Short mmCIF file of C-alpha atoms in Angstrom, two decimals:
data_model
loop_
_atom_site.label_atom_id
_atom_site.label_comp_id
_atom_site.label_asym_id
_atom_site.label_seq_id
_atom_site.Cartn_x
_atom_site.Cartn_y
_atom_site.Cartn_z
CA MET M 196 -43.79 54.03 -38.75
CA THR M 197 -47.62 52.24 -38.82
CA ASP M 198 -47.98 51.72 -42.96
CA THR M 199 -45.30 49.20 -43.44
CA GLU M 200 -45.79 46.05 -45.20
CA ASP M 201 -45.45 43.29 -42.11
CA ARG M 202 -42.11 41.33 -44.03
CA GLN M 203 -42.26 39.13 -40.74
CA ARG M 204 -41.72 35.61 -42.36
CA ASP M 205 -40.91 33.13 -39.31
CA SER M 206 -43.55 30.67 -39.09
CA ALA M 207 -42.48 29.49 -35.47
CA SER M 208 -45.22 28.08 -33.19
CA THR M 209 -45.01 28.73 -30.12
CA ASP M 210 -45.77 25.15 -28.98
CA THR M 211 -43.37 23.78 -26.25
CA GLY M 212 -44.49 20.88 -26.41
CA GLY M 213 -44.08 20.23 -22.53
CA ILE M 214 -40.55 21.42 -22.69
CA ALA M 215 -39.59 21.97 -19.07
CA SER M 216 -39.71 25.56 -17.59
CA GLY M 217 -35.10 26.23 -17.24
CA SER M 218 -34.06 23.84 -20.09
CA THR M 219 -31.38 24.89 -22.28
CA ILE M 220 -31.14 24.41 -25.64
CA GLU M 221 -28.33 22.44 -25.27
CA ASP M 222 -29.77 20.03 -22.55
CA ARG M 223 -32.82 19.34 -24.61
CA LEU M 224 -31.10 18.76 -27.76
CA SER M 225 -28.44 16.06 -26.53
CA GLU M 226 -31.40 13.83 -25.64
CA PHE M 227 -31.75 12.97 -28.95
CA ASP M 228 -29.20 10.07 -30.49
CA PRO M 229 -27.77 11.17 -33.97
CA ARG M 230 -27.67 7.72 -34.92
CA GLU M 231 -31.48 7.09 -34.95
CA LEU M 232 -31.59 10.47 -36.79
CA ALA M 233 -29.49 9.30 -39.02
CA ARG M 234 -31.44 6.44 -39.76
CA SER M 235 -34.68 8.37 -40.00
CA LEU M 236 -33.14 10.51 -42.53
CA GLY M 237 -31.61 7.53 -44.68
CA ALA M 238 -35.27 5.77 -44.75
CA ARG M 239 -36.81 8.21 -46.87
CA ALA M 240 -33.42 8.21 -49.55
CA ASN M 241 -34.92 5.99 -51.91
CA GLY M 242 -38.05 7.82 -52.48
CA ASP M 243 -36.86 10.24 -55.61
CA ARG M 244 -39.53 8.82 -58.01
CA GLU M 245 -40.55 11.40 -60.39
CA ARG M 246 -44.33 9.57 -61.20
CA SER M 247 -46.49 7.69 -59.33
CA GLU M 248 -49.36 5.45 -61.05
CA GLY M 249 -53.15 5.03 -59.07
CA GLY M 250 -55.35 6.58 -56.57
CA GLY M 251 -53.72 5.42 -52.82
CA ASP M 252 -54.53 1.89 -52.71
CA ARG M 253 -56.36 1.46 -56.02
CA ASN M 254 -54.35 0.25 -58.53
CA ASP M 255 -57.25 0.51 -61.50
CA SER M 256 -57.10 3.98 -60.94
CA PRO M 257 -57.25 5.99 -64.50
CA LEU M 258 -55.21 8.75 -62.47
CA SER M 259 -51.54 9.39 -62.58
CA ALA M 260 -49.15 11.76 -60.64
CA VAL M 261 -46.22 13.58 -62.18
CA CYS M 262 -44.04 15.62 -60.65
CA TYR M 263 -42.06 18.75 -62.60
CA ARG M 264 -39.22 20.13 -61.39
CA SER M 265 -40.15 23.06 -63.43
CA ILE M 266 -42.80 24.48 -64.76
CA SER M 267 -41.75 24.72 -68.12
CA GLY M 268 -42.35 21.21 -68.36
CA ALA M 269 -46.00 21.58 -68.04
CA ASN M 270 -48.58 22.32 -70.81
CA GLU M 271 -49.40 26.09 -70.26
CA ASN M 272 -52.63 26.15 -71.74
CA GLN M 273 -53.94 22.77 -69.56
CA TRP M 274 -52.71 24.07 -66.80
CA ASN M 275 -53.91 27.64 -66.54
CA ASN M 276 -57.20 25.53 -67.82
CA ALA M 277 -57.40 23.33 -64.51
CA VAL M 278 -56.68 26.57 -62.16
CA SER M 279 -59.76 28.54 -64.04
CA GLN M 280 -62.18 25.66 -63.74
CA SER M 281 -61.20 24.37 -60.65
CA ASP M 282 -63.30 26.39 -57.51
CA ARG M 283 -60.06 27.39 -55.51
CA GLY M 284 -57.72 28.14 -58.32
CA THR M 285 -56.06 31.63 -57.90
CA LEU M 286 -53.39 33.99 -59.83
CA PHE M 287 -50.96 32.54 -57.39
CA HIS M 288 -51.49 29.35 -58.85
CA ARG M 289 -51.42 30.24 -62.88
CA TYR M 290 -48.16 29.20 -64.66
CA GLU M 291 -47.13 32.57 -65.08
CA TRP M 292 -46.23 33.30 -61.50
CA LEU M 293 -45.05 30.12 -61.23
CA ARG M 294 -42.37 31.01 -63.93
CA ALA M 295 -41.48 34.29 -62.62
CA ILE M 296 -40.76 32.85 -58.89
CA GLU M 297 -38.38 30.54 -61.03
CA ASP M 298 -37.27 33.49 -63.30
CA GLY M 299 -36.46 35.56 -60.09
CA PHE M 300 -35.39 33.38 -57.07
CA ASP M 301 -32.76 30.53 -56.87
CA SER M 302 -35.71 28.02 -56.65
CA ASP M 303 -36.30 24.17 -56.22
CA PRO M 304 -39.81 23.45 -57.70
CA CYS M 305 -41.69 20.30 -57.17
CA HIS M 306 -44.86 20.87 -58.58
CA ILE M 307 -46.91 18.07 -58.24
CA VAL M 308 -50.13 17.20 -61.15
CA VAL M 309 -52.25 14.42 -61.18
CA GLU M 310 -53.42 13.68 -64.69
CA LYS M 311 -56.46 11.51 -65.58
CA ARG M 312 -55.68 10.60 -69.30
CA GLY M 313 -53.12 12.71 -70.09
CA ASN M 314 -55.57 16.05 -68.67
CA PRO M 315 -54.78 17.40 -65.26
CA VAL M 316 -57.12 17.22 -62.92
CA GLY M 317 -55.43 18.30 -59.74
CA LEU M 318 -52.15 19.90 -59.66
CA MET M 319 -50.27 21.68 -56.64
CA PRO M 320 -46.86 24.70 -56.99
CA ASN M 321 -44.35 23.50 -54.05
CA PHE M 322 -41.27 25.04 -53.96
CA VAL M 323 -38.37 24.04 -51.67
CA THR M 324 -37.71 27.15 -49.43
CA ASP M 325 -35.15 27.60 -46.43
CA LEU M 326 -35.83 27.03 -43.14
CA SER M 327 -33.66 29.38 -40.70
CA LEU M 328 -32.43 28.58 -36.96
CA PRO M 329 -30.75 30.84 -35.44
CA ASP M 330 -26.43 29.34 -35.42
CA ALA M 331 -27.26 29.39 -31.62
CA VAL M 332 -29.32 26.31 -32.04
CA VAL M 333 -27.68 24.84 -35.45
CA ASP M 334 -24.68 24.41 -33.25
CA ALA M 335 -26.19 22.95 -30.47
CA LEU M 336 -27.93 19.94 -33.00
CA PRO M 337 -26.03 16.82 -32.49
CA VAL M 338 -26.02 16.61 -36.73
CA THR M 339 -26.26 19.28 -38.75
CA PRO M 340 -30.39 18.97 -39.39
CA PRO M 341 -32.11 19.41 -43.11
CA VAL M 342 -32.97 22.56 -42.66
CA ARG M 343 -34.77 23.02 -46.17
CA GLN M 344 -38.76 22.54 -46.30
CA LEU M 345 -41.73 22.89 -49.12
CA VAL M 346 -44.32 25.02 -49.35
CA SER M 347 -47.01 25.24 -51.59
CA ALA M 348 -46.85 28.17 -52.03
CA ASP M 349 -43.55 31.43 -51.60
CA PRO M 350 -44.08 33.62 -52.20
CA GLY M 351 -47.68 34.11 -52.74
CA PHE M 352 -50.58 31.61 -51.71
CA GLY M 353 -51.09 27.75 -52.77
CA GLY M 354 -52.90 24.57 -51.66
CA PRO M 355 -54.26 21.76 -54.13
CA VAL M 356 -56.19 23.00 -57.08
CA VAL M 357 -58.98 20.12 -58.23
CA THR M 358 -61.25 19.91 -61.39
CA SER M 359 -62.77 16.16 -60.61
CA SER M 360 -62.68 13.35 -58.99
CA GLU M 361 -61.43 15.02 -55.60
CA GLY M 362 -60.98 12.52 -53.06
CA ASP M 363 -59.04 10.12 -55.07
CA THR M 364 -57.03 13.39 -56.47
CA VAL M 365 -56.33 15.10 -53.48
CA ASP M 366 -54.77 11.63 -52.06
CA LEU M 367 -52.14 11.62 -54.96
CA LEU M 368 -51.13 14.71 -54.87
CA PHE M 369 -50.12 14.33 -51.42
CA ASP M 370 -48.86 10.59 -51.62
CA ALA M 371 -46.78 11.66 -54.88
CA LEU M 372 -45.64 14.90 -53.12
CA GLU M 373 -44.33 12.50 -50.13
CA THR M 374 -42.57 10.06 -52.57
CA VAL M 375 -40.16 12.56 -54.38
CA ALA M 376 -39.61 14.83 -51.77
CA GLY M 377 -36.03 13.59 -50.70
CA PRO M 378 -34.41 12.24 -47.75
CA ARG M 379 -32.79 16.50 -46.78
CA ILE M 380 -36.63 17.99 -47.12
CA LEU M 381 -38.02 18.39 -43.54
CA SER M 382 -40.99 19.12 -43.59
CA HIS M 383 -44.21 20.23 -46.10
CA ARG M 384 -45.93 23.77 -45.26
CA VAL M 385 -49.32 24.74 -47.49
CA ARG M 386 -50.24 28.26 -47.37
CA ALA M 387 -53.73 28.99 -48.79
CA TYR M 388 -55.77 32.53 -48.25
CA ASP M 389 -59.22 31.21 -49.66
CA PRO M 390 -60.83 30.77 -46.47
CA GLU M 391 -62.83 27.69 -48.27
CA TYR M 392 -59.47 25.35 -48.38
CA VAL M 393 -60.86 24.85 -44.17
CA ARG M 394 -62.63 22.27 -46.28
CA TYR M 395 -59.03 20.31 -46.55
CA GLY M 396 -58.44 20.65 -42.50
CA ARG M 397 -59.79 17.67 -41.30
CA TYR M 398 -58.13 15.64 -44.07
CA LEU M 399 -54.27 17.15 -43.72
CA GLU M 400 -54.79 16.79 -39.76
CA ALA M 401 -55.04 12.87 -40.88
CA ARG M 402 -52.03 13.10 -42.56
CA GLY M 403 -50.04 14.46 -39.85
CA TYR M 404 -50.81 18.34 -40.62
CA ARG M 405 -50.53 20.61 -38.16
CA SER M 406 -52.57 24.60 -38.40
CA THR M 407 -51.02 27.68 -37.71
CA LEU M 408 -52.56 31.19 -37.04
CA ASP M 409 -49.61 32.92 -37.62
CA SER M 410 -50.55 35.00 -40.13
CA CYS M 411 -54.18 36.52 -41.84
CA LEU M 412 -55.64 39.18 -44.57
CA LEU M 413 -57.60 41.65 -43.48
CA VAL M 414 -60.35 42.16 -45.88
CA LEU M 415 -63.09 44.36 -47.52
CA ASP M 416 -66.23 43.46 -49.21
CA LEU M 417 -66.26 45.64 -51.97
CA GLY M 418 -69.59 44.74 -52.65
CA ASP M 419 -70.38 47.10 -49.98
CA GLY M 420 -69.56 49.88 -52.23
CA TRP M 421 -67.27 53.09 -51.02
CA GLU M 422 -69.82 54.81 -48.88
CA ALA M 423 -70.25 51.86 -46.49
CA ILE M 424 -66.80 51.11 -46.56
CA ARG M 425 -65.47 54.47 -45.61
CA GLU M 426 -68.32 54.73 -43.08
CA ASN M 427 -67.11 51.65 -41.47
CA MET M 428 -63.43 52.99 -41.34
CA ASP M 429 -62.58 53.77 -37.76
CA LYS M 430 -62.52 57.63 -37.09
CA GLU M 431 -59.05 58.11 -37.38
CA ARG M 432 -58.31 56.72 -40.90
CA ARG M 433 -61.81 59.12 -41.85
CA ARG M 434 -59.84 61.85 -40.48
CA ASP M 435 -56.30 61.10 -42.15
CA LEU M 436 -58.45 60.48 -45.25
CA ARG M 437 -60.32 64.16 -45.07
CA LYS M 438 -56.28 65.66 -44.55
CA ALA M 439 -55.21 63.64 -47.31
CA HIS M 440 -58.19 65.48 -49.51
CA GLU M 441 -57.07 68.87 -48.37
CA GLN M 442 -53.70 68.89 -50.64
CA ASP M 443 -53.40 69.41 -54.45
CA TYR M 444 -53.28 65.50 -54.97
CA ARG M 445 -53.84 62.82 -57.67
CA VAL M 446 -52.98 58.87 -57.69
CA GLU M 447 -52.06 57.72 -61.44
CA ILE M 448 -52.38 53.68 -62.34
CA ASP M 449 -49.65 52.29 -64.19
CA PRO M 450 -48.24 48.91 -65.45
CA LEU M 451 -45.37 47.53 -63.68
CA GLY M 452 -43.10 47.96 -66.45
CA ASP M 453 -43.42 51.52 -66.16
CA ASP M 454 -40.20 53.16 -64.58
CA LEU M 455 -39.65 50.02 -62.47
CA GLU M 456 -36.32 51.06 -61.45
CA THR M 457 -37.69 53.87 -59.11
CA THR M 458 -40.77 51.43 -58.27
CA TYR M 459 -37.97 48.90 -57.22
CA ARG M 460 -35.51 50.99 -55.54
CA TRP M 461 -38.12 52.68 -53.37
CA TYR M 462 -39.62 49.29 -52.64
CA ALA M 463 -36.18 48.05 -51.42
CA LYS M 464 -36.10 51.32 -49.25
CA ASN M 465 -39.33 50.43 -48.04
CA VAL M 466 -38.43 46.79 -46.70
CA ASP M 467 -35.11 47.52 -45.45
CA ARG M 468 -36.77 50.21 -43.12
CA VAL M 469 -38.61 47.05 -41.26
CA ASN M 470 -35.58 44.47 -41.50
CA GLY M 471 -37.54 43.06 -44.07
CA THR M 472 -35.81 41.13 -46.67
CA ALA M 473 -36.69 42.37 -50.34
CA HIS M 474 -37.64 40.21 -53.57
CA PRO M 475 -35.30 40.30 -55.83
CA ARG M 476 -35.29 42.59 -58.78
CA GLU M 477 -35.05 39.81 -61.15
CA PHE M 478 -38.83 38.88 -59.60
CA LEU M 479 -40.39 41.95 -59.72
CA GLU M 480 -38.93 41.96 -63.64
CA ALA M 481 -40.31 38.46 -64.37
CA ILE M 482 -43.88 39.50 -63.06
CA ALA M 483 -43.93 42.78 -65.36
CA ASP M 484 -42.90 40.20 -68.29
CA ARG M 485 -44.84 37.06 -67.84
CA LEU M 486 -48.19 39.34 -65.56
CA GLU M 487 -48.19 42.52 -67.49
CA GLU M 488 -51.87 42.88 -67.33
CA ARG M 489 -52.13 41.42 -63.96
CA VAL M 490 -50.26 44.17 -61.95
CA ARG M 491 -50.71 47.59 -61.77
CA VAL M 492 -48.84 50.34 -59.40
CA PHE M 493 -50.67 52.95 -58.03
CA ARG M 494 -48.28 56.33 -57.36
CA ALA M 495 -49.78 59.14 -55.04
CA VAL M 496 -48.66 62.71 -56.42
CA VAL M 497 -48.92 65.51 -53.99
CA ASP M 498 -47.89 68.98 -55.07
CA GLY M 499 -46.55 67.66 -58.43
CA ASP M 500 -44.04 65.27 -56.54
CA ASP M 501 -44.39 61.04 -56.37
CA VAL M 502 -44.84 60.21 -52.45
CA GLY M 503 -45.15 56.70 -52.96
CA ARG M 504 -46.69 53.86 -54.84
CA TYR M 505 -48.63 50.50 -53.93
CA VAL M 506 -47.62 47.33 -56.23
CA TYR M 507 -51.62 45.54 -56.82
CA LEU M 508 -51.99 41.94 -57.84
CA LEU M 509 -55.22 41.73 -60.17
CA ASP M 510 -56.33 38.00 -59.36
CA GLU M 511 -59.28 37.45 -61.21
CA GLU M 512 -59.82 33.91 -60.45
CA GLY M 513 -59.76 34.63 -56.66
CA GLY M 514 -62.22 37.43 -57.46
CA THR M 515 -59.72 39.96 -55.52
CA LEU M 516 -57.36 43.34 -55.92
CA HIS M 517 -54.45 42.48 -53.36
CA HIS M 518 -51.98 45.10 -51.98
CA TRP M 519 -48.84 43.22 -52.54
CA LEU M 520 -46.36 45.84 -52.32
CA SER M 521 -45.24 49.63 -50.68
CA ALA M 522 -42.58 51.24 -52.13
CA ILE M 523 -43.08 54.68 -49.72
CA PRO M 524 -38.98 55.53 -49.51
CA ASP M 525 -39.09 58.08 -46.69
CA THR M 526 -40.79 58.09 -43.35
CA GLU M 527 -41.06 62.07 -44.42
CA ASN M 528 -44.03 61.21 -47.18
CA TYR M 529 -46.54 59.82 -44.35
CA GLN M 530 -47.55 63.93 -43.97
CA TYR M 531 -48.94 64.02 -47.27
CA HIS M 532 -51.06 60.49 -46.40
CA PRO M 533 -49.87 58.48 -49.69
CA SER M 534 -51.53 55.26 -47.57
CA GLU M 535 -54.82 56.92 -47.67
CA LEU M 536 -54.83 58.28 -51.27
CA MET M 537 -53.90 55.09 -52.50
CA HIS M 538 -55.83 52.52 -50.59
CA GLU M 539 -59.10 54.92 -51.56
CA ARG M 540 -58.12 54.75 -55.05
CA ALA M 541 -57.42 51.22 -55.35
CA ILE M 542 -60.57 50.57 -53.51
CA LYS M 543 -63.15 52.55 -55.91
CA TRP M 544 -61.15 51.20 -58.82
CA GLY M 545 -61.75 47.37 -57.62
CA ILE M 546 -65.39 48.43 -57.31
CA GLU M 547 -65.58 49.94 -60.48
CA ARG M 548 -63.55 46.41 -61.85
CA GLY M 549 -66.20 44.54 -60.20
CA ASP M 550 -63.67 42.66 -58.08
CA ASP M 551 -65.23 40.95 -54.84
CA ARG M 552 -63.29 41.72 -52.45
CA TYR M 553 -59.82 44.14 -51.37
CA SER M 554 -56.66 42.69 -49.68
CA PHE M 555 -54.17 44.49 -47.31
CA GLY M 556 -52.15 41.62 -47.89
CA ARG M 557 -50.67 39.38 -45.48
CA THR M 558 -49.83 40.55 -41.93
CA GLY M 559 -49.21 38.77 -38.57
CA SER M 560 -51.92 38.14 -36.83
CA HIS M 561 -51.51 39.74 -33.35
CA PHE M 562 -53.58 42.73 -31.85
CA ASP M 563 -50.34 44.62 -30.96
CA ASN M 564 -49.13 44.29 -34.38
CA SER M 565 -48.60 47.69 -35.54
CA VAL M 566 -49.38 46.72 -39.51
CA PHE M 567 -52.33 44.78 -37.88
CA THR M 568 -53.32 47.40 -36.35
CA PHE M 569 -52.98 49.97 -39.10
CA LYS M 570 -54.68 48.26 -41.41
CA ARG M 571 -58.05 47.04 -39.74
CA LYS M 572 -58.65 51.18 -38.64
CA TYR M 573 -59.76 50.34 -42.41
CA GLY M 574 -62.77 48.49 -41.55
CA GLY M 575 -61.52 45.16 -43.14
CA ASP M 576 -62.25 41.62 -41.54
CA ALA M 577 -59.21 39.52 -40.26
CA ILE M 578 -59.33 36.16 -42.27
CA PRO M 579 -56.76 33.52 -41.06
CA LEU M 580 -54.61 32.06 -43.23
CA VAL M 581 -54.94 28.68 -44.25
CA GLU M 582 -51.37 27.45 -43.54
CA MET M 583 -50.88 23.60 -41.83
CA GLU M 584 -47.46 21.85 -41.85
CA THR M 585 -45.94 18.78 -41.38
CA GLY M 586 -42.47 16.79 -41.08
CA TYR M 587 -41.39 14.44 -43.24
CA SER M 588 -38.89 13.15 -41.22
CA ARG M 589 -40.22 12.36 -37.92
CA LEU M 590 -37.07 12.96 -35.24
CA GLY M 591 -35.61 15.42 -37.63
CA TRP M 592 -38.62 17.79 -37.43
CA SER M 593 -38.83 17.04 -33.47
CA LEU M 594 -35.55 18.70 -33.44
CA TYR M 595 -36.16 21.63 -35.34
CA ARG M 596 -39.70 22.29 -33.84
CA LEU M 597 -37.90 21.35 -30.14
CA GLY M 598 -34.63 24.08 -31.33
CA ARG M 599 -37.24 26.46 -32.47
CA SER M 600 -39.52 26.67 -29.64
CA LEU M 601 -36.79 26.97 -27.48
CA TYR M 602 -35.32 29.69 -28.97
CA LEU M 603 -39.02 31.39 -29.06
CA GLU M 604 -38.78 31.06 -24.90
CA ARG M 605 -35.55 31.99 -24.44
CA THR M 606 -36.08 35.69 -26.92
CA GLN M 607 -39.22 36.49 -25.78
#
């Protein structure tokens, strides 16, 4: 079916790094000396400091960096004030969102905060996540590889948030993260949805980060108004809207905490249908509890029966209404056009609220992707996600990227 969330989380690069055609995974990986790899990894073993003083080489700087292994160690008001005062703060940087991730996942946070005389002037949320490799690749490696990475942030988006002294603050955010990451962390990935994060592109390249174009957001400018948005839709989408309006329908807007059991069950069925992995129920429970005013469920009701639900995030900091989760339980329900009904109501609601943008959610950036194609027919602009990654272990990162690239070659 076309109206499903693209749950594909594989951020693998297709860059093969000049690998000869016909090489096997085993042949290429056998060229790495496991002793050299071990030395490379062990060289980072003594870097587990929790505080780093000074801005880069400027030892007289009033800035200092702290790593929080749980967001609960930070001051909630100070944290959220920094998010609100920054030009690039979003809902996904807020204390409550990060606390919900910690409540709902077995995660290892590594949140970096830069302080100036005790007040935060920069922050970057990070979580340790697993890097997945097929068993065939892992078995072929000369040593068991580190298979964890730091992501800013997951679920959601991240990147640095800075309120002042941008140059020194950004330096210290990334310097401190490298210092405390630990020897078994293979890499760091920054994922941001605000195109303004491109301002850090050259800076991150200089630090060894490489950009990817695997994902995007399809976004509507709500300032255009509903009539202009509707006219800009593909004719197929306008036709389906007309068909949807021929029914006895309504769309209700509820808090996530209302009937969360049904919403989660339908969401899990939706994800299972596309072979994805659903977020833990505990995560949604934490979102409903900690972000009650920032999340809404839209319910499409046709002939008195619920035929589908969408979960939305109200990103007031980012000026964006995000379609976050789909919960359409059965493929038979698509005959009632629940997607068209809920997207229409949510777009109009976002306009009424004064939101700047309407996001259809993260989507694989491939012209032949059915989810991309379906969402594109609503007339939204494809905005590439700002995603950049770097390896902390030179040889370990080379091993991982080589194995990943060869596996993709083999399976394409």
